[in-house]
Tab-separated table of C-alpha atoms and ligand atoms in Angstrom:
chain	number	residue	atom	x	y	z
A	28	UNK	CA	-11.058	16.066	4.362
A	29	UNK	CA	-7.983	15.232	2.541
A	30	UNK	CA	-5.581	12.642	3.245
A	31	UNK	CA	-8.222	10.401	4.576
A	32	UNK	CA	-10.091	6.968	4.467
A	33	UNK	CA	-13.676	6.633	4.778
A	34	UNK	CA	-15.698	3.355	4.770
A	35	UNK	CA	-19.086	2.681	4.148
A	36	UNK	CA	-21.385	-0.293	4.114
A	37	UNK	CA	-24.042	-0.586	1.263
A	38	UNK	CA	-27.749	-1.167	4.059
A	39	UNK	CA	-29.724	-4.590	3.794
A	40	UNK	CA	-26.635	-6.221	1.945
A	41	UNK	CA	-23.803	-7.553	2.375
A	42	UNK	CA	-21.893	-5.097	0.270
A	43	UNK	CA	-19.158	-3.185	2.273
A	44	UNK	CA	-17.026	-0.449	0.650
A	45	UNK	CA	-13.772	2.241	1.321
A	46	UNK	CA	-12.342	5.338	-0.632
A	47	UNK	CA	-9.370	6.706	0.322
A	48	UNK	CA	-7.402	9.859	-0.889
A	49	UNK	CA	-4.004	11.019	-0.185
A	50	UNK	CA	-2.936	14.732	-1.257
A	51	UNK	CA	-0.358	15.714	1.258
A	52	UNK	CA	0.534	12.532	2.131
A	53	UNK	CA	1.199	11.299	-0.748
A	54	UNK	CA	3.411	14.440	-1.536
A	55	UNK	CA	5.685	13.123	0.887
A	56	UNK	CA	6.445	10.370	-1.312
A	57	UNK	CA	6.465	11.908	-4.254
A	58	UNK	CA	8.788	15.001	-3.072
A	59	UNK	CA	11.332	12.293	-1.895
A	60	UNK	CA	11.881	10.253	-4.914
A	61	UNK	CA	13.032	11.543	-8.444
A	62	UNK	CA	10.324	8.604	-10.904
A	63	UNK	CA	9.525	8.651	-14.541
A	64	UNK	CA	5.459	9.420	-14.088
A	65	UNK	CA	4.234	5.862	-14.524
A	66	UNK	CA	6.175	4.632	-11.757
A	67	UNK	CA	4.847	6.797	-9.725
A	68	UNK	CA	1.551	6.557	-10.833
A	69	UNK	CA	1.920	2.870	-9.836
A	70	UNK	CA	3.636	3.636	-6.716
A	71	UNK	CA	0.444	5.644	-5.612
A	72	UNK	CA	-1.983	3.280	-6.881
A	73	UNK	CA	-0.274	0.497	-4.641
A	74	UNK	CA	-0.129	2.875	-1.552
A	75	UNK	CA	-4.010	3.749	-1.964
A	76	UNK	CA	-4.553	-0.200	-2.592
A	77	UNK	CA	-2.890	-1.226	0.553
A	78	UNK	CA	-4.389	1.296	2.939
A	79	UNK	CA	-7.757	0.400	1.295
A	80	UNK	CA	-6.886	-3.517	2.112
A	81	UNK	CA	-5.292	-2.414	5.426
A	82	UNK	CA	-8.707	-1.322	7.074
A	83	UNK	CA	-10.419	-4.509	5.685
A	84	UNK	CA	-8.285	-6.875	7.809
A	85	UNK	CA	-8.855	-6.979	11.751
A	86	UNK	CA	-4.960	-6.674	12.185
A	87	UNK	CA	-3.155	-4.785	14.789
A	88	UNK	CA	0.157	-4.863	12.866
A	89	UNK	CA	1.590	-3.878	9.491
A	90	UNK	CA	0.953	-4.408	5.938
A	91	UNK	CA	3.352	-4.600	3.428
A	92	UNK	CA	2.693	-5.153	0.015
A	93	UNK	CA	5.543	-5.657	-2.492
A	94	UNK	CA	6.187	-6.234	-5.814
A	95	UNK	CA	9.050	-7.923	-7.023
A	96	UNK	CA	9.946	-6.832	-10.590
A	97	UNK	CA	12.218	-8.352	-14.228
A	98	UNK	CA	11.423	-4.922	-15.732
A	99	UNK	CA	12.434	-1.446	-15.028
A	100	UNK	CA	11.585	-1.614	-11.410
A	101	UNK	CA	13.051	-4.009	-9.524
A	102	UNK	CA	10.728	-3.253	-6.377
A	103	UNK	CA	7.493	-1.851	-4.820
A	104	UNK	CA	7.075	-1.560	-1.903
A	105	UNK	CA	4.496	0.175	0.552
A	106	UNK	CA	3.907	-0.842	4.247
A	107	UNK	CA	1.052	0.970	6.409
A	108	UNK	CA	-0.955	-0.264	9.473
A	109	UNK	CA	-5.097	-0.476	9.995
A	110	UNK	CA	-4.500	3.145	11.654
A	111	UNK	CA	-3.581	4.985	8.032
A	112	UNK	CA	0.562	5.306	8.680
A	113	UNK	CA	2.013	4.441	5.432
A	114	UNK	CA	5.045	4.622	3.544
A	115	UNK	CA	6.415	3.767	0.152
A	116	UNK	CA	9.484	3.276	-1.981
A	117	UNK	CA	10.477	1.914	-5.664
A	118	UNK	CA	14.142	0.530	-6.501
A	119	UNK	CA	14.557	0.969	-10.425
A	120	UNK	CA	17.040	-1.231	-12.395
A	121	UNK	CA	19.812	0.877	-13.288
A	122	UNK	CA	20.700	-0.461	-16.363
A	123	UNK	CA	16.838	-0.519	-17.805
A	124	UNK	CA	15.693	2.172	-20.224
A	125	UNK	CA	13.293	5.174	-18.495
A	126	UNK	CA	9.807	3.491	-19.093
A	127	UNK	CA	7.219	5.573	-21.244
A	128	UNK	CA	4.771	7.691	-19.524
A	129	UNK	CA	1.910	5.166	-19.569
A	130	UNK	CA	3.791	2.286	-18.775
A	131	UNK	CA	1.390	-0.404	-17.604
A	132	UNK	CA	2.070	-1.965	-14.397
A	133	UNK	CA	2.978	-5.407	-16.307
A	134	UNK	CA	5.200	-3.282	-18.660
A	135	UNK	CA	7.330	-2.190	-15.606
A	136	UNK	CA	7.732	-5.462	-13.499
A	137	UNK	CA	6.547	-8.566	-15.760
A	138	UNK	CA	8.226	-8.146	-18.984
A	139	UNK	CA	10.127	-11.512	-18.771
A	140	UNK	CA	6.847	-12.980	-17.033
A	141	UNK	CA	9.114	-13.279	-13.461
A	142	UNK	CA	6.996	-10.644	-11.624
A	143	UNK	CA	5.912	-11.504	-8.272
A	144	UNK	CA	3.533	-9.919	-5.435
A	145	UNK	CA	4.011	-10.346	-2.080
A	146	UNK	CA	1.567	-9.724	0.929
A	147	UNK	CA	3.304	-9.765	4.702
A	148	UNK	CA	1.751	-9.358	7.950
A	149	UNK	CA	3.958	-8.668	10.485
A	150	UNK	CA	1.685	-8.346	13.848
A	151	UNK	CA	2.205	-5.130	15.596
A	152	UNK	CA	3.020	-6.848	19.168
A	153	UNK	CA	5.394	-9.632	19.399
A	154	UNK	CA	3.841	-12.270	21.213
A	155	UNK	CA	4.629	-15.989	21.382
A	156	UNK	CA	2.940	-17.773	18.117
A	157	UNK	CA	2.936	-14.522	15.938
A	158	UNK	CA	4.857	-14.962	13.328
A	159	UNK	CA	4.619	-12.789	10.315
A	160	UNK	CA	2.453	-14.058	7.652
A	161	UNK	CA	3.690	-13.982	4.040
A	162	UNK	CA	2.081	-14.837	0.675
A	163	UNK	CA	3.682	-14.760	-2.369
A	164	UNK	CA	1.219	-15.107	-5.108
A	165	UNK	CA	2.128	-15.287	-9.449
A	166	UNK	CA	1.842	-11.648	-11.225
A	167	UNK	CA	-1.742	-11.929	-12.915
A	168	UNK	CA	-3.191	-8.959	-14.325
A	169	UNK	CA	-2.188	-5.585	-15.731
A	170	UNK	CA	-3.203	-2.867	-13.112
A	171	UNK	CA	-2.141	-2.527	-9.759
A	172	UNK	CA	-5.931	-3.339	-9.104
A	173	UNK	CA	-6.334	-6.650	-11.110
A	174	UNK	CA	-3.304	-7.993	-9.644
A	175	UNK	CA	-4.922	-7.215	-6.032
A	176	UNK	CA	-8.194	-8.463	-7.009
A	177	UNK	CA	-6.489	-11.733	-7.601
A	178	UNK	CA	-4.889	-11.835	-4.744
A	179	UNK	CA	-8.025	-10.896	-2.880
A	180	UNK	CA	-10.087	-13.619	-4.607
A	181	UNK	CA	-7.545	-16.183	-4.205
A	182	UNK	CA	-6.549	-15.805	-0.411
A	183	UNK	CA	-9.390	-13.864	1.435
A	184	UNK	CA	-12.217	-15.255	-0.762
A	185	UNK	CA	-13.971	-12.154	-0.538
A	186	UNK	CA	-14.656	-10.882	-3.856
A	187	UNK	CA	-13.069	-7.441	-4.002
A	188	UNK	CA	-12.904	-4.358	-6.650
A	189	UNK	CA	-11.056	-1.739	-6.543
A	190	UNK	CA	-10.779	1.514	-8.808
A	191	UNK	CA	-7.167	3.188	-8.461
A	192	UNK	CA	-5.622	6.478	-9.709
A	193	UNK	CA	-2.571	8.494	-8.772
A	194	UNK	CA	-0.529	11.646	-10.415
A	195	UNK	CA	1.844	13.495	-8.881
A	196	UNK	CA	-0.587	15.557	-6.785
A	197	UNK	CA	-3.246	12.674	-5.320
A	198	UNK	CA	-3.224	9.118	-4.733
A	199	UNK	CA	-6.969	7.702	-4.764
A	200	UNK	CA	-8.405	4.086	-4.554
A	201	UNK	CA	-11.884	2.986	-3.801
A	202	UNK	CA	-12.917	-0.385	-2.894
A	203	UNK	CA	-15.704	-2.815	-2.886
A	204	UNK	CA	-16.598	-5.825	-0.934
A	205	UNK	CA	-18.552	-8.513	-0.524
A	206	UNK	CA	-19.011	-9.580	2.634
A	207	UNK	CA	-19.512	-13.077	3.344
A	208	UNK	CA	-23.009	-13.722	4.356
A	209	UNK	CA	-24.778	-16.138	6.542
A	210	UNK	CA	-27.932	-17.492	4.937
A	211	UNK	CA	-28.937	-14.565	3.165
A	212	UNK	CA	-28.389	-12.182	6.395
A	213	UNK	CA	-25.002	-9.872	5.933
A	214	UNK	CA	-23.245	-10.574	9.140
A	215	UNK	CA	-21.380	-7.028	9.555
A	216	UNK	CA	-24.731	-4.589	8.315
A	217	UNK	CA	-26.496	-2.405	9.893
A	218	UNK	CA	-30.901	-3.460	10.642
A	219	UNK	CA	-31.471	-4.592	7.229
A	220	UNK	CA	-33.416	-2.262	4.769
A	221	UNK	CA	-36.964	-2.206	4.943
A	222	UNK	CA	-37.518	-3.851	1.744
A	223	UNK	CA	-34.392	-6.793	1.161
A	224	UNK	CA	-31.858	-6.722	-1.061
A	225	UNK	CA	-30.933	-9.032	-3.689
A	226	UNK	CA	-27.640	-9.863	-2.215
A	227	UNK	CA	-26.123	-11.018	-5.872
A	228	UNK	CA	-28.062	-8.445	-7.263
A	229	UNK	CA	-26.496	-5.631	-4.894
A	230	UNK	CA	-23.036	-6.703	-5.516
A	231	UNK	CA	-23.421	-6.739	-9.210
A	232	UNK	CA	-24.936	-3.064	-9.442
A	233	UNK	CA	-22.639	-1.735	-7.067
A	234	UNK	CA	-19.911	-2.711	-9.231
A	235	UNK	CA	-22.075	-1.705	-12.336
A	236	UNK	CA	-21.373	1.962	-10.700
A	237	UNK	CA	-17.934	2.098	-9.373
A	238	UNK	CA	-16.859	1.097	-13.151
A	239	UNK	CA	-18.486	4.359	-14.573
A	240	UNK	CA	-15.866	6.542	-12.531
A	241	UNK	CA	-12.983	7.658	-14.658
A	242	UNK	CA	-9.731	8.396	-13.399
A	243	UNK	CA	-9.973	11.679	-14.323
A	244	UNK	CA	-12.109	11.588	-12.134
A	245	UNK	CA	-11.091	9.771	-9.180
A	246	UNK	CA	-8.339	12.548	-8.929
A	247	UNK	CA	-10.251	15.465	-9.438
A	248	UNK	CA	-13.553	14.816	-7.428
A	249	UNK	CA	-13.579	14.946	-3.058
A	250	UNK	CA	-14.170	12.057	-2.112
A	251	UNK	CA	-17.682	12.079	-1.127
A	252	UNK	CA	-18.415	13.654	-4.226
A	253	UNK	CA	-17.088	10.551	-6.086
A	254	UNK	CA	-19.437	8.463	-3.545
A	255	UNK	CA	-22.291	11.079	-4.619
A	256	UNK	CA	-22.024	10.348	-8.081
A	257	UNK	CA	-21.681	6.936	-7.675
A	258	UNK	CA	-24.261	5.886	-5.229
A	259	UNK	CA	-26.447	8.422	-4.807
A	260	UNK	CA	-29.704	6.180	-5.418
A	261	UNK	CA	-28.301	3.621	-3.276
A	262	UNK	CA	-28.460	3.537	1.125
A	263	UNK	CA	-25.662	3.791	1.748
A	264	UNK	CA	-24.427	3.518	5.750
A	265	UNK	CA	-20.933	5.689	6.199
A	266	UNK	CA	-18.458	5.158	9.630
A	267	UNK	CA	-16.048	7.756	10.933
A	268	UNK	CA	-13.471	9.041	8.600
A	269	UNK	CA	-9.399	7.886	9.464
A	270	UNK	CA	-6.676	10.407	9.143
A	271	UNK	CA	-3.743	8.958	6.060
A	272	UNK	CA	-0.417	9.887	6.564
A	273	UNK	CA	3.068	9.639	5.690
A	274	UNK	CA	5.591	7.917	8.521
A	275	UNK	CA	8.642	6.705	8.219
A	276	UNK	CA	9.662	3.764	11.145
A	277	UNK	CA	13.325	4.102	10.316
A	278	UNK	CA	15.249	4.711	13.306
A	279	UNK	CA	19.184	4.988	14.222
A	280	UNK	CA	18.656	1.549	16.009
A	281	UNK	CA	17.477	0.096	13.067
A	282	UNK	CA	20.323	1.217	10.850
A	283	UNK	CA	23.239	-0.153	13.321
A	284	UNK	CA	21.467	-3.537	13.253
A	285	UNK	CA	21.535	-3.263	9.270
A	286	UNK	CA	25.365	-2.551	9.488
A	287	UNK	CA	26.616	-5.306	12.188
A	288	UNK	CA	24.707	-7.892	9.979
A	289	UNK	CA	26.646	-6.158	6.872
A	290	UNK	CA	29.632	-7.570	8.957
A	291	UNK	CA	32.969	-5.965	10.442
A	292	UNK	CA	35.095	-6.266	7.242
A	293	UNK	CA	32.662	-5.090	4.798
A	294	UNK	CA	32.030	-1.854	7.131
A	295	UNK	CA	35.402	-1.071	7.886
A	296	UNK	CA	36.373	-1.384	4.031
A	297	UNK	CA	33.670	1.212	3.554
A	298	UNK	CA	35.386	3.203	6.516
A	299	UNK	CA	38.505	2.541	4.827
A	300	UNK	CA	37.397	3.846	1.578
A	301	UNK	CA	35.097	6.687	2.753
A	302	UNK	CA	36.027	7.871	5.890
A	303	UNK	CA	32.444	7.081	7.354
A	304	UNK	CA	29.445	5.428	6.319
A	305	UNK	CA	26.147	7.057	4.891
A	306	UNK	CA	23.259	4.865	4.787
A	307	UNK	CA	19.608	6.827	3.300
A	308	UNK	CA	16.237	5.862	4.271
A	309	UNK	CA	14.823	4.579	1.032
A	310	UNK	CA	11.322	5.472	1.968
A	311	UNK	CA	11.940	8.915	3.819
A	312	UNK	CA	15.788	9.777	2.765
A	313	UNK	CA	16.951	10.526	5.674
A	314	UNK	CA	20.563	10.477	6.187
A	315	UNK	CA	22.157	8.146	8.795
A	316	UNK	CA	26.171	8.821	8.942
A	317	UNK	CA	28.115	6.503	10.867
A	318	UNK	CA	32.004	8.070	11.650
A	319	UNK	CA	34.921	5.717	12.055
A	320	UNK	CA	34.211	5.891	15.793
A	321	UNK	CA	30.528	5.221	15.821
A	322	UNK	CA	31.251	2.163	13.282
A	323	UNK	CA	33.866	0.928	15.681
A	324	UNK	CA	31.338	0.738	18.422
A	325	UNK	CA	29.161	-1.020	15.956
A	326	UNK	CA	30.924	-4.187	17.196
A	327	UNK	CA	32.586	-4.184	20.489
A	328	UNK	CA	30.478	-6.409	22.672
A	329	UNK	CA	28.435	-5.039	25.461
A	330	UNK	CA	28.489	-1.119	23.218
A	331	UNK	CA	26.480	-2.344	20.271
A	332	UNK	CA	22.967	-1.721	21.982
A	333	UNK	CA	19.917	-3.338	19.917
A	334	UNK	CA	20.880	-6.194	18.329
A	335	UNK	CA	19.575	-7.435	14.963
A	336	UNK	CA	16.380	-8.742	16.466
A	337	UNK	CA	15.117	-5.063	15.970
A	338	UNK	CA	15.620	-5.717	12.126
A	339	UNK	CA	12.097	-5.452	10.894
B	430	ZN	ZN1	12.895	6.545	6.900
């Protein structure tokens, strides 16, 4: 099945792993935005890296997983819940030169060494106490999936791999984990193995595999080929398969909040300049147009429905 995640856990050890792979899907991102190829290689390396991180967490809310650039993009950014809704945009720096076609991910947002990657929660039900959780961590690496394995080593603990590819047809990411384990038993397998695993052992050769995939690879294979030729000596345990798609949580609401926090003058002048105001979607591009009239009801009290508290 395309557009899909599937996990699986490695038996007797506490080795956990996830592929995902986005064809349509990740069409819908690519079909929006005009990028030079390596940014949007990048773009869907990060969007199969945060779906792949989004179904380790137990988290009912959102993920969003940014990257703050001093290169030729300015911004990543992809947000997607534990259910396989995601969506993703890039901001380029107008003034910076088209990167080459095999930019590295450093190349694009670290070239002054200012890069930065940020992780937010935001839980999916407001509730008293749940505030969103952000972590901003230093750019280390030079692949979208050394500067998550970072990340993942420095905040969860949980040593985590990942092997990412994207091209302007498929987006495709497959993880490992090790789980932590309590005295020698994995705490989330299934009835261990007959004979036990070395848990160290495990780990290492599962990783030992995963690094033989090429990215030709990765986009060319189904996904449970790519398992096949990994793992195929190992027993392996696989769960359901989740459905990946594109969705965009932009809304009109959303966009009037944006504008009254813009401020009266500033819209008006727009008004003033324009005759109405056009605001895009930057994940999904969908046009918003706000006439003279509607931005006049903007802010009268009592008409403006939502107010910013609806800002996400
Ligand atoms: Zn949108």
């Amino acid at each position: 099945m395309s557009d899909s995640l599937r996990r699986f856990l490695l038996q007797g050890a506490p080795v956990r792993g996830e592929i995902v792979s986005l064809d349509d899907a990740w069409l819908e991102v690519v079909n929006r935005h005009e990028l030079p190829d390596s940014v949007r290689d990048r773009l869907g390396e990060l969007s199969a890296a945060a779906l792949l991180l989004a179904a380790t967490l137990k988290f009912d809310g959102s993920l969003v997983l940014q990257i703050h650039g001093d290169g030729p993009v300015a911004l990543f950014v992809v947000e997607c819940d534990a259910d396989g809704d995601y969506r993703a945009t890039v901001k380029l720096r107008e003034e910076a030169p088209t990167p080459a076609d095999d930019a590295s991910l450093r190349e694009l947002v670290d070239v002054e060494g200012k890069g930065r990657f940020v992780v937010t929660l935001v839980p999916g039900s407001p509730a008293p106490g749940r505030q969103p959780y952000q972590g901003i961590v230093p750019f280390e690496g030079n692949s979208v999936s050394m500067v998550l394995e970072h990340y993942m080593a420095r905040s969860e603990q949980l040593p985590t791999r990942m092997w990412l590819a994207a091209d302007g047809r498929r987006a495709v990411g497959l993880l490992l984990q090790r789980m932590p384990s309590t005295g020698g038993t994995a705490t989330v397998a299934p009835p261990a193995a007959e004979t036990p695993i070395d848990d160290d052992d495990a780990w290492n050769r599962m990783q030992q595999l995963a690094d033989t995939i090429t990215r030709g690879e990765l986009l060319r294979l189904a996904p449970e080929h790519v398992i096949r030729r990994l793992f195929w000596q190992e027993p392996l345990h696989a769960f359901d398969e989740r459905q990946c798609r594109f969705a965009c949580t932009c809304t009109r609401d959303k966009v009037a909040s944006m504008l009254r926090m813009l401020g009266e003058e500033e819209v008006e002048g727009i008004v003033a300049e324009r005759g109405a105001v056009e605001v895009r979607c930057e994940f999904c591009n969908l046009p918003y147009l706000f006439d003279r009239v509607d931005c006049a009801e903007l802010f009268v009290p009592g008409v403006s429905g939502p107010g910013p508290s609806l800002l996400q």
